[in-house]
CSV table of C-alpha atoms and ligand atoms in Angstrom, one decimal:
chain,number,residue,atom,x,y,z
A,1,MET,CA,16.4,2.0,-8.9
A,2,SER,CA,15.9,5.2,-7.1
A,3,VAL,CA,13.5,7.7,-8.4
A,4,PHE,CA,14.4,10.1,-5.6
A,5,THR,CA,17.6,11.9,-6.8
A,6,ARG,CA,19.4,15.2,-6.2
A,7,ARG,CA,20.1,17.4,-9.1
A,8,ASP,CA,22.1,20.6,-8.3
A,9,GLY,CA,21.4,19.9,-4.7
A,10,ILE,CA,17.6,19.9,-5.2
A,11,LEU,CA,15.6,16.8,-4.4
A,12,HIS,CA,13.6,15.4,-7.4
A,13,VAL,CA,10.9,12.8,-7.8
A,14,GLU,CA,11.6,11.3,-11.3
A,15,SER,CA,12.2,14.5,-13.3
A,16,VAL,CA,10.1,16.8,-11.1
A,17,ALA,CA,11.8,19.1,-8.6
A,18,LEU,CA,9.9,19.0,-5.3
A,19,PRO,CA,9.9,22.9,-4.9
A,20,ALA,CA,7.8,23.0,-8.1
A,21,ILE,CA,5.3,20.6,-6.5
A,22,ALA,CA,5.1,22.7,-3.3
A,23,ALA,CA,4.7,25.9,-5.3
A,24,ARG,CA,1.8,24.5,-7.3
A,25,PHE,CA,-0.1,22.4,-4.8
A,26,GLY,CA,1.1,23.7,-1.4
A,27,THR,CA,2.2,21.7,1.6
A,28,PRO,CA,1.8,19.3,3.3
A,29,CYS,CA,1.3,16.9,0.5
A,30,PHE,CA,2.1,13.3,-0.3
A,31,VAL,CA,4.2,12.8,-3.5
A,32,TYR,CA,4.3,9.4,-5.2
A,33,SER,CA,6.4,8.1,-8.1
A,34,ARG,CA,4.5,6.1,-10.7
A,35,ALA,CA,7.8,4.5,-11.8
A,36,ALA,CA,8.7,3.4,-8.3
A,37,LEU,CA,5.2,1.9,-7.9
A,38,GLU,CA,5.4,0.0,-11.1
A,39,ALA,CA,8.9,-1.2,-10.5
A,40,ALA,CA,7.8,-2.6,-7.1
A,41,TYR,CA,4.9,-4.4,-8.6
A,42,ARG,CA,7.0,-5.8,-11.4
A,43,ALA,CA,9.6,-7.2,-8.9
A,44,PHE,CA,6.8,-9.4,-7.5
A,45,ASP,CA,5.3,-10.2,-10.8
A,46,GLU,CA,8.6,-11.2,-12.4
A,47,ALA,CA,9.7,-13.2,-9.5
A,48,LEU,CA,6.5,-15.3,-9.9
A,49,ALA,CA,6.7,-15.6,-13.6
A,50,GLY,CA,6.3,-19.2,-14.7
A,51,ARG,CA,3.9,-19.9,-11.9
A,52,ASP,CA,0.2,-19.3,-11.9
A,53,HIS,CA,-0.2,-16.3,-9.6
A,54,LEU,CA,-2.1,-13.2,-8.6
A,55,ILE,CA,-0.8,-10.3,-6.6
A,56,CYS,CA,-3.6,-8.9,-4.4
A,57,TYR,CA,-2.3,-5.5,-3.3
A,58,ALA,CA,-3.3,-5.0,0.4
A,59,MET,CA,-4.9,-1.6,-0.3
A,60,LYS,CA,-5.1,-0.6,3.4
A,61,ALA,CA,-1.5,0.5,2.8
A,62,ASN,CA,-2.7,3.2,0.4
A,63,SER,CA,-6.1,3.2,-1.1
A,64,SER,CA,-6.1,6.3,-3.2
A,65,LEU,CA,-7.9,5.7,-6.5
A,66,ALA,CA,-5.0,6.6,-8.7
A,67,ILE,CA,-2.6,4.3,-6.9
A,68,LEU,CA,-5.2,1.4,-7.3
A,69,ASP,CA,-5.7,2.3,-10.9
A,70,VAL,CA,-2.0,2.2,-11.7
A,71,LEU,CA,-1.7,-1.2,-10.1
A,72,ALA,CA,-5.0,-2.5,-11.7
A,73,GLN,CA,-3.6,-1.6,-15.1
A,74,LEU,CA,-0.6,-3.8,-14.4
A,75,GLY,CA,-3.0,-6.7,-13.7
A,76,SER,CA,-3.0,-6.4,-9.9
A,77,GLY,CA,-5.8,-7.8,-7.8
A,78,PHE,CA,-6.6,-6.4,-4.3
A,79,ASP,CA,-6.9,-7.5,-0.7
A,80,ILE,CA,-9.7,-5.6,0.9
A,81,VAL,CA,-10.8,-5.4,4.6
A,82,SER,CA,-14.1,-3.5,4.4
A,83,GLY,CA,-17.0,-2.5,2.3
A,84,GLY,CA,-15.3,0.9,2.0
A,85,GLU,CA,-12.3,-0.7,0.4
A,86,LEU,CA,-14.5,-2.8,-1.9
A,87,ALA,CA,-16.2,0.4,-3.1
A,88,ARG,CA,-12.9,2.2,-3.6
A,89,ALA,CA,-11.4,-0.8,-5.5
A,90,LEU,CA,-14.5,-1.0,-7.8
A,91,ALA,CA,-14.5,2.8,-8.3
A,92,ALA,CA,-10.8,2.5,-9.4
A,93,GLY,CA,-11.8,-0.1,-12.0
A,94,ALA,CA,-10.6,-3.2,-10.2
A,95,ASP,CA,-11.7,-6.6,-11.5
A,96,PRO,CA,-13.9,-8.1,-8.7
A,97,GLY,CA,-12.7,-11.5,-9.8
A,98,LYS,CA,-9.3,-10.5,-8.5
A,99,ILE,CA,-10.4,-9.3,-5.1
A,100,VAL,CA,-9.9,-11.2,-1.8
A,101,PHE,CA,-11.7,-10.1,1.3
A,102,SER,CA,-9.8,-10.4,4.6
A,103,GLY,CA,-10.7,-9.1,8.1
A,104,ILE,CA,-12.2,-10.5,11.3
A,105,GLY,CA,-15.4,-8.4,11.5
A,106,LYS,CA,-17.1,-8.6,8.1
A,107,THR,CA,-20.7,-7.4,8.5
A,108,GLU,CA,-23.7,-9.0,6.8
A,109,PHE,CA,-23.9,-6.0,4.5
A,110,GLU,CA,-20.2,-6.2,3.5
A,111,ILE,CA,-20.5,-10.0,2.8
A,112,ARG,CA,-23.6,-9.5,0.7
A,113,THR,CA,-22.1,-6.7,-1.3
A,114,ALA,CA,-19.0,-8.7,-1.9
A,115,LEU,CA,-21.0,-11.8,-3.0
A,116,GLU,CA,-23.1,-9.7,-5.4
A,117,ALA,CA,-19.9,-8.1,-6.8
A,118,GLY,CA,-18.5,-11.6,-7.4
A,119,ILE,CA,-15.2,-11.4,-5.6
A,120,LEU,CA,-12.6,-14.1,-6.0
A,121,CYS,CA,-12.5,-15.2,-2.4
A,122,PHE,CA,-13.4,-14.5,1.2
A,123,ASN,CA,-10.5,-15.0,3.6
A,124,VAL,CA,-12.5,-16.3,6.5
A,125,GLU,CA,-11.2,-15.7,10.0
A,126,SER,CA,-13.6,-17.6,12.3
A,127,ALA,CA,-16.1,-20.4,12.4
A,128,ALA,CA,-18.9,-17.9,13.1
A,129,GLU,CA,-17.9,-16.0,10.0
A,130,LEU,CA,-17.9,-19.1,7.9
A,131,ALA,CA,-21.5,-19.9,9.1
A,132,ARG,CA,-22.6,-16.4,8.3
A,133,ILE,CA,-21.1,-16.5,4.8
A,134,ALA,CA,-22.9,-19.8,4.1
A,135,ARG,CA,-26.2,-18.4,5.3
A,136,LEU,CA,-26.0,-15.2,3.2
A,137,ALA,CA,-24.8,-17.1,0.1
A,138,ALA,CA,-27.9,-19.4,0.5
A,139,ASP,CA,-30.1,-16.3,0.7
A,140,LEU,CA,-28.7,-15.0,-2.5
A,141,LYS,CA,-28.7,-18.5,-4.1
A,142,LYS,CA,-24.9,-18.4,-4.6
A,143,ARG,CA,-21.9,-20.4,-3.6
A,144,ALA,CA,-19.4,-18.3,-1.8
A,145,PRO,CA,-15.7,-18.9,-2.6
A,146,VAL,CA,-13.9,-19.3,0.7
A,147,SER,CA,-10.4,-19.7,2.1
A,148,LEU,CA,-9.6,-20.1,5.7
A,149,ARG,CA,-7.0,-17.8,7.2
A,150,VAL,CA,-5.0,-20.3,9.2
A,151,ASN,CA,-3.0,-19.0,12.2
A,152,PRO,CA,0.3,-20.9,12.0
A,153,ASP,CA,1.4,-19.9,15.5
A,154,VAL,CA,4.9,-19.1,14.4
A,155,ASP,CA,7.2,-19.1,17.5
A,156,PRO,CA,8.1,-15.6,18.5
A,157,MET,CA,11.0,-16.8,20.6
A,158,THR,CA,12.7,-17.8,17.4
A,159,HIS,CA,11.6,-14.9,15.4
A,160,PRO,CA,10.9,-11.9,17.6
A,161,TYR,CA,9.0,-9.8,15.1
A,162,ILE,CA,5.8,-7.9,15.3
A,163,SER,CA,3.4,-10.7,14.6
A,164,THR,CA,-0.2,-11.4,13.8
A,165,GLY,CA,0.2,-15.2,13.4
A,166,LEU,CA,0.5,-16.1,17.1
A,167,LYS,CA,-2.1,-18.1,19.1
A,168,GLU,CA,-2.9,-15.0,21.2
A,169,ASN,CA,-3.6,-12.8,18.2
A,170,LYS,CA,-7.2,-12.1,17.2
A,171,PHE,CA,-6.6,-13.1,13.5
A,172,GLY,CA,-7.4,-16.3,11.7
A,173,VAL,CA,-8.5,-19.7,12.8
A,174,ALA,CA,-6.5,-21.9,15.1
A,175,TYR,CA,-4.3,-24.4,13.3
A,176,GLU,CA,-5.9,-27.2,15.3
A,177,ASP,CA,-9.4,-26.2,14.2
A,178,ALA,CA,-8.7,-25.7,10.5
A,179,LEU,CA,-9.2,-29.3,9.4
A,180,ARG,CA,-12.6,-29.6,11.0
A,181,LEU,CA,-13.7,-26.2,9.5
A,182,TYR,CA,-12.5,-27.2,6.0
A,183,ARG,CA,-14.6,-30.4,6.3
A,184,ASP,CA,-17.6,-28.4,7.3
A,185,ALA,CA,-17.1,-25.9,4.4
A,186,ALA,CA,-16.6,-28.7,1.9
A,187,ALA,CA,-19.9,-30.3,3.0
A,188,SER,CA,-21.8,-27.0,2.6
A,189,PRO,CA,-23.7,-26.6,-0.7
A,190,HIS,CA,-23.3,-22.8,-0.4
A,191,LEU,CA,-19.5,-22.7,0.1
A,192,ASP,CA,-16.9,-23.3,-2.5
A,193,VAL,CA,-13.6,-24.2,-0.9
A,194,ALA,CA,-11.2,-22.2,-3.0
A,195,GLY,CA,-8.0,-21.9,-1.0
A,196,LEU,CA,-6.1,-21.3,2.2
A,197,ASP,CA,-4.4,-18.1,3.4
A,198,PHE,CA,-2.1,-16.9,6.2
A,199,HIS,CA,-0.6,-13.6,7.1
A,200,ILE,CA,1.8,-13.5,10.1
A,201,GLY,CA,2.7,-9.8,10.5
A,202,SER,CA,4.0,-6.7,8.9
A,203,GLN,CA,7.5,-5.2,8.2
A,204,LEU,CA,9.2,-8.6,8.5
A,205,THR,CA,12.9,-8.3,7.5
A,206,ASP,CA,13.8,-12.0,7.5
A,207,VAL,CA,12.4,-14.8,5.3
A,208,ALA,CA,12.7,-17.4,8.0
A,209,PRO,CA,9.3,-16.8,9.7
A,210,PHE,CA,7.5,-16.7,6.4
A,211,VAL,CA,9.1,-20.0,5.4
A,212,ASP,CA,8.2,-21.6,8.8
A,213,ALA,CA,4.6,-20.5,8.6
A,214,PHE,CA,4.3,-21.8,5.0
A,215,ASP,CA,5.9,-25.1,6.0
A,216,ARG,CA,3.3,-25.5,8.7
A,217,VAL,CA,0.3,-24.7,6.6
A,218,LEU,CA,1.5,-26.9,3.7
A,219,ASP,CA,1.2,-29.9,6.0
A,220,LEU,CA,-2.4,-29.0,6.4
A,221,VAL,CA,-2.8,-28.5,2.6
A,222,ASP,CA,-1.4,-32.0,2.0
A,223,THR,CA,-3.7,-33.5,4.7
A,224,LEU,CA,-6.7,-31.8,3.1
A,225,ALA,CA,-5.7,-33.2,-0.3
A,226,ARG,CA,-5.5,-36.7,1.1
A,227,GLU,CA,-9.1,-36.3,2.2
A,228,GLY,CA,-10.1,-35.1,-1.2
A,229,ILE,CA,-10.3,-31.4,-0.3
A,230,ARG,CA,-8.2,-29.9,-3.1
A,231,LEU,CA,-7.6,-26.2,-2.9
A,232,ARG,CA,-7.1,-24.1,-6.0
A,233,HIS,CA,-5.0,-21.4,-4.5
A,234,LEU,CA,-2.6,-20.7,-1.6
A,235,ASP,CA,-2.5,-17.1,-0.4
A,236,ILE,CA,0.8,-16.4,1.4
A,237,GLY,CA,-0.3,-13.0,2.7
A,238,GLY,CA,1.8,-9.8,2.9
A,239,GLY,CA,4.3,-8.5,5.4
A,240,LEU,CA,7.5,-8.2,3.5
A,241,GLY,CA,9.4,-5.3,5.1
A,242,ILE,CA,11.0,-2.3,3.4
A,243,ARG,CA,14.1,-0.2,4.3
A,244,TYR,CA,13.1,2.8,6.4
A,245,ARG,CA,16.5,3.3,8.0
A,246,ALA,CA,19.1,0.5,8.4
A,247,GLU,CA,16.8,-2.5,8.0
A,248,GLN,CA,17.9,-5.0,5.4
A,249,PRO,CA,14.8,-6.8,4.2
A,250,PRO,CA,15.2,-9.7,1.8
A,251,GLU,CA,14.9,-8.8,-1.9
A,252,VAL,CA,11.5,-9.6,-3.3
A,253,ALA,CA,13.0,-12.2,-5.6
A,254,ASP,CA,14.7,-14.0,-2.7
A,255,TYR,CA,11.6,-14.0,-0.6
A,256,VAL,CA,9.5,-15.3,-3.5
A,257,ARG,CA,12.1,-17.9,-4.3
A,258,ALA,CA,12.2,-19.2,-0.8
A,259,MET,CA,8.4,-19.5,-0.7
A,260,LEU,CA,8.2,-21.2,-4.1
A,261,ALA,CA,10.9,-23.7,-3.0
A,262,GLN,CA,8.6,-24.7,0.0
A,263,LEU,CA,5.7,-25.1,-2.4
A,264,GLY,CA,7.6,-27.4,-4.7
A,265,ASP,CA,5.6,-29.0,-7.4
A,266,ARG,CA,2.2,-28.7,-5.7
A,267,PRO,CA,-0.3,-27.5,-8.3
A,268,HIS,CA,-1.7,-24.5,-6.5
A,269,LYS,CA,-2.1,-21.0,-7.9
A,270,VAL,CA,-0.1,-18.6,-5.6
A,271,LEU,CA,-1.7,-15.4,-4.2
A,272,LEU,CA,0.2,-12.7,-2.4
A,273,GLU,CA,-1.0,-9.7,-0.4
A,274,PRO,CA,1.9,-7.2,-0.3
A,275,GLY,CA,1.0,-3.7,0.9
A,276,ARG,CA,4.0,-1.8,2.2
A,277,ALA,CA,6.5,-3.5,-0.1
A,278,LEU,CA,4.6,-2.1,-3.1
A,279,VAL,CA,3.9,1.5,-2.1
A,280,GLY,CA,6.1,2.3,1.0
A,281,ASN,CA,9.1,3.5,-0.8
A,282,ALA,CA,7.2,4.9,-3.7
A,283,GLY,CA,6.1,8.0,-1.8
A,284,LEU,CA,7.2,10.8,0.5
A,285,LEU,CA,5.5,13.5,2.6
A,286,LEU,CA,6.5,17.0,1.6
A,287,THR,CA,6.3,19.5,4.4
A,288,ARG,CA,7.5,23.1,5.1
A,289,VAL,CA,9.2,24.4,8.2
A,290,GLU,CA,6.9,27.0,9.8
A,291,TYR,CA,9.1,27.9,12.7
A,292,LEU,CA,12.4,27.1,14.3
A,293,LYS,CA,12.2,27.1,18.1
A,294,PRO,CA,15.6,26.7,19.7
A,295,GLY,CA,15.7,25.8,23.4
A,296,ALA,CA,18.0,25.0,26.2
A,297,HIS,CA,17.2,21.3,26.1
A,298,ARG,CA,16.0,20.7,22.6
A,299,ASN,CA,15.6,22.6,19.3
A,300,PHE,CA,12.3,22.1,17.5
A,301,ALA,CA,11.7,22.4,13.8
A,302,ILE,CA,7.9,23.0,13.6
A,303,VAL,CA,6.6,21.8,10.3
A,304,ASP,CA,3.2,22.0,8.6
A,305,ALA,CA,2.7,18.2,8.5
A,306,ALA,CA,1.7,16.4,11.7
A,307,MET,CA,0.7,13.2,13.3
A,308,ASN,CA,-2.7,13.5,11.6
A,309,ASP,CA,-0.9,13.2,8.3
A,310,LEU,CA,1.6,10.6,9.2
A,311,MET,CA,0.7,8.7,12.3
A,312,ARG,CA,3.4,6.1,12.2
A,313,PRO,CA,6.0,7.9,14.4
A,314,ALA,CA,3.4,8.8,17.0
A,315,LEU,CA,1.8,5.3,17.0
A,316,TYR,CA,4.8,3.0,16.6
A,317,ASP,CA,7.8,5.3,17.3
A,318,ALA,CA,8.5,4.5,13.6
A,319,TRP,CA,11.6,6.1,11.9
A,320,HIS,CA,11.2,8.0,8.6
A,321,ASP,CA,14.2,9.6,7.1
A,322,ILE,CA,13.9,13.4,6.8
A,323,ALA,CA,15.8,15.1,4.0
A,324,PRO,CA,16.1,18.8,3.2
A,325,VAL,CA,14.7,19.4,-0.2
A,326,VAL,CA,17.3,22.1,-1.0
A,327,GLN,CA,20.6,21.5,0.7
A,328,ARG,CA,22.2,24.3,2.7
A,329,SER,CA,25.8,24.7,3.4
A,330,SER,CA,25.3,26.1,6.9
A,331,ALA,CA,26.1,24.0,10.0
A,332,LYS,CA,23.7,21.3,11.0
A,333,GLN,CA,21.9,21.4,14.3
A,334,ARG,CA,20.0,18.7,16.1
A,335,TYR,CA,16.2,19.1,15.9
A,336,ASP,CA,13.0,17.4,16.9
A,337,VAL,CA,10.9,17.7,13.8
A,338,VAL,CA,7.4,18.2,15.1
A,339,GLY,CA,3.9,19.1,13.9
A,340,PRO,CA,1.5,21.7,15.2
A,341,VAL,CA,-0.9,19.3,16.8
A,342,CYS,CA,-1.4,19.7,20.5
A,343,GLU,CA,0.1,16.5,21.7
A,344,SER,CA,3.7,15.8,22.8
A,345,GLY,CA,3.5,12.6,20.7
A,346,ASP,CA,3.1,14.7,17.6
A,347,PHE,CA,6.5,14.3,16.1
A,348,ILE,CA,7.7,13.3,12.7
A,349,GLY,CA,11.3,12.6,13.7
A,350,ARG,CA,13.4,13.1,16.8
A,351,SER,CA,17.0,14.2,17.2
A,352,ARG,CA,17.7,14.8,13.5
A,353,ASP,CA,20.8,16.7,12.4
A,354,LEU,CA,19.6,19.2,9.9
A,355,ALA,CA,20.7,22.5,8.3
A,356,VAL,CA,17.3,24.3,8.0
A,357,ALA,CA,15.7,27.7,8.1
A,358,GLU,CA,12.1,28.9,8.4
A,359,GLY,CA,10.3,28.3,5.1
A,360,ASP,CA,12.5,25.4,4.0
A,361,LEU,CA,11.0,22.3,2.5
A,362,LEU,CA,11.6,18.8,4.1
A,363,ALA,CA,10.9,15.4,2.5
A,364,VAL,CA,9.7,12.7,4.9
A,365,MET,CA,10.7,9.6,3.2
A,366,SER,CA,9.1,6.1,2.9
A,367,ALA,CA,5.7,7.6,3.5
A,368,GLY,CA,3.8,5.8,0.6
A,369,ALA,CA,2.4,3.1,2.9
A,370,TYR,CA,0.2,3.7,5.9
A,371,GLY,CA,0.6,7.4,5.5
A,372,MET,CA,-2.5,8.9,3.8
A,373,SER,CA,-4.6,5.8,4.5
A,374,MET,CA,-4.1,6.3,8.3
A,375,SER,CA,-4.5,10.0,8.3
A,376,SER,CA,-7.2,11.8,10.3
A,377,ASN,CA,-8.7,15.3,10.8
A,378,TYR,CA,-7.5,15.6,14.3
A,379,ASN,CA,-7.3,19.2,15.4
A,380,ALA,CA,-9.6,20.0,12.5
A,381,ARG,CA,-6.8,19.7,10.1
A,382,PRO,CA,-7.8,19.1,6.5
A,383,ARG,CA,-6.2,16.0,4.9
A,384,ALA,CA,-3.2,16.7,2.7
A,385,ALA,CA,-3.2,16.7,-1.1
A,386,GLU,CA,-1.7,13.8,-3.0
A,387,ILE,CA,0.4,14.2,-6.1
A,388,LEU,CA,1.5,11.4,-8.5
A,389,VAL,CA,4.6,12.1,-10.5
A,390,ASP,CA,4.9,10.3,-13.8
A,391,GLY,CA,8.1,11.2,-15.6
A,392,GLY,CA,8.0,15.0,-15.9
A,393,ALA,CA,4.3,15.3,-15.2
A,394,MET,CA,2.7,16.0,-11.9
A,395,HIS,CA,-0.9,14.8,-11.4
A,396,GLN,CA,-2.9,15.9,-8.4
A,397,ILE,CA,-4.7,12.7,-7.5
A,398,ARG,CA,-6.4,14.1,-4.5
A,399,ALA,CA,-7.3,17.6,-3.7
A,400,ARG,CA,-6.4,19.1,-0.3
A,401,GLU,CA,-9.6,18.9,1.9
A,402,SER,CA,-11.4,22.1,2.2
A,403,LEU,CA,-12.3,23.6,5.6
A,404,GLU,CA,-16.0,23.3,4.8
A,405,SER,CA,-15.6,19.6,4.1
A,406,LEU,CA,-14.4,19.1,7.7
A,407,TYR,CA,-18.0,19.6,9.0
A,408,ALA,CA,-20.0,18.9,5.9
A,409,GLY,CA,-21.8,15.9,7.4
A,410,GLU,CA,-22.6,17.6,10.7
A,411,ARG,CA,-25.8,19.3,11.9
A,412,ARG,CA,-26.4,21.7,14.7
A,413,LEU,CA,-29.3,21.0,17.0
A,414,PRO,CA,-32.7,22.5,16.0
A,415,ARG,CA,-33.6,25.7,17.9
B,1,LIG,N1,-2.8,-9.0,4.4
B,1,LIG,C1,-3.4,-8.9,5.6
B,1,LIG,C2,-4.4,-9.9,6.0
B,1,LIG,C3,-3.0,-7.8,6.5
B,1,LIG,O1,-3.6,-7.7,7.6
B,1,LIG,C4,-2.0,-6.9,6.0
B,1,LIG,C5,-1.6,-5.8,6.9
B,1,LIG,C6,-1.4,-7.1,4.8
B,1,LIG,C7,-1.8,-8.2,4.0
B,1,LIG,C8,-0.3,-6.2,4.2
B,1,LIG,O2,0.8,-6.2,5.0
B,1,LIG,P1,2.1,-5.4,4.5
B,1,LIG,O3,2.6,-6.2,3.3
B,1,LIG,O4,1.8,-4.0,4.2
B,1,LIG,O5,3.0,-5.6,5.7
B,1,LIG,N2,-0.2,0.3,10.1
B,1,LIG,C9,1.0,-0.5,10.2
B,1,LIG,C10,0.9,-1.8,9.4
B,1,LIG,C11,-0.3,-2.6,9.7
B,1,LIG,C12,-0.5,-3.8,8.8
B,1,LIG,C13,-1.8,-4.4,8.9
B,1,LIG,N3,-2.0,-5.6,8.1
B,1,LIG,C14,2.2,0.3,9.9
B,1,LIG,O6,2.1,1.5,9.5
B,1,LIG,O7,3.4,-0.2,10.0
């Protein structure tokens, strides 16, 4: 299903024409489709039907309240990585009993707040963290539900993808240490051994590394069961890729089927932490061409969105399709589409063939994940507005930041 369609040459999101959004809310702005978001969630949910499961949306991908709200209404849980994300999830109406807390640097304050909120599980990433959680739970006279994030050390020579599940990565506990840590946890009166989790990387476009990783950790799960340490859930992480350009990631159903085949008839509840796969292709960044700057070596299309709005091209050399909102019949020229920020790395897309003129609108596609959530105020640029389209309705779900808000928390020195 595509919710991004052209009608009479004009790009629409569901039934709303993008020029109408620009006219009403200005640019740059992120535009999301509720239908696309819901379809992406349902693809996971339906693939897991018949199996006890919980989708914990990795909200770092896009933590705007309305996005969380739409997913929470569908029954989604959340994967959080900070006290800030916990506060956002609760403000959006999330059920704390559906929240898992990942991340290698959980502070005492964050752990205490999450214990008091009654989250589903801590995804523990080190022995030191496990000890800290046990101590804080004892202070609060609680038992903390824990899962160990096991690092399966999936071989990068076989699967050369960006990976977080390798020995040299900072995430998770080493496979060899996991058994001992589970025994420690099971012996603690303040820890409730709930599950096991792993997450091997992001934007994976092949199921093989997922299956390899699951295969490895399932050995551990079986060993634990033989010792009488029975886990309630297995959290298979996130990381399923999306199509930005020519990638051909597995269908959600195929990925889930492969994982469930590995699991077999083991009784565990399955948790997943998809981020990008839920929101990435449900959103775009709408921007306007401020200037055209032809040159002897390169032509630049200077737009009003920049690396502070969408950091992925500058940070990862990531590709996002750039589509004119209204098609022109004039000849295309090759442009670097760049923002106004004072860095040569501030580009949205390089060497794009476009027929554009000053004032034209461009849609930067696949910007729903790791767009707004990674934005900054660099160059004292207010963060963009966010609009959620629902059928024919456009809802402003975040106002454009005001100039005053940029320095609202700051103080000059006393005179
Ligand atoms: N679970 C854990 C523990 C994670 O660390 C992540 C992402 C996810 C789930 C969700 O992964 P996803 O399904 O979205 O791939 N900023 C980068 C991506 C960083 C991903 C960090 N961890 C980007 O823009 O490509």
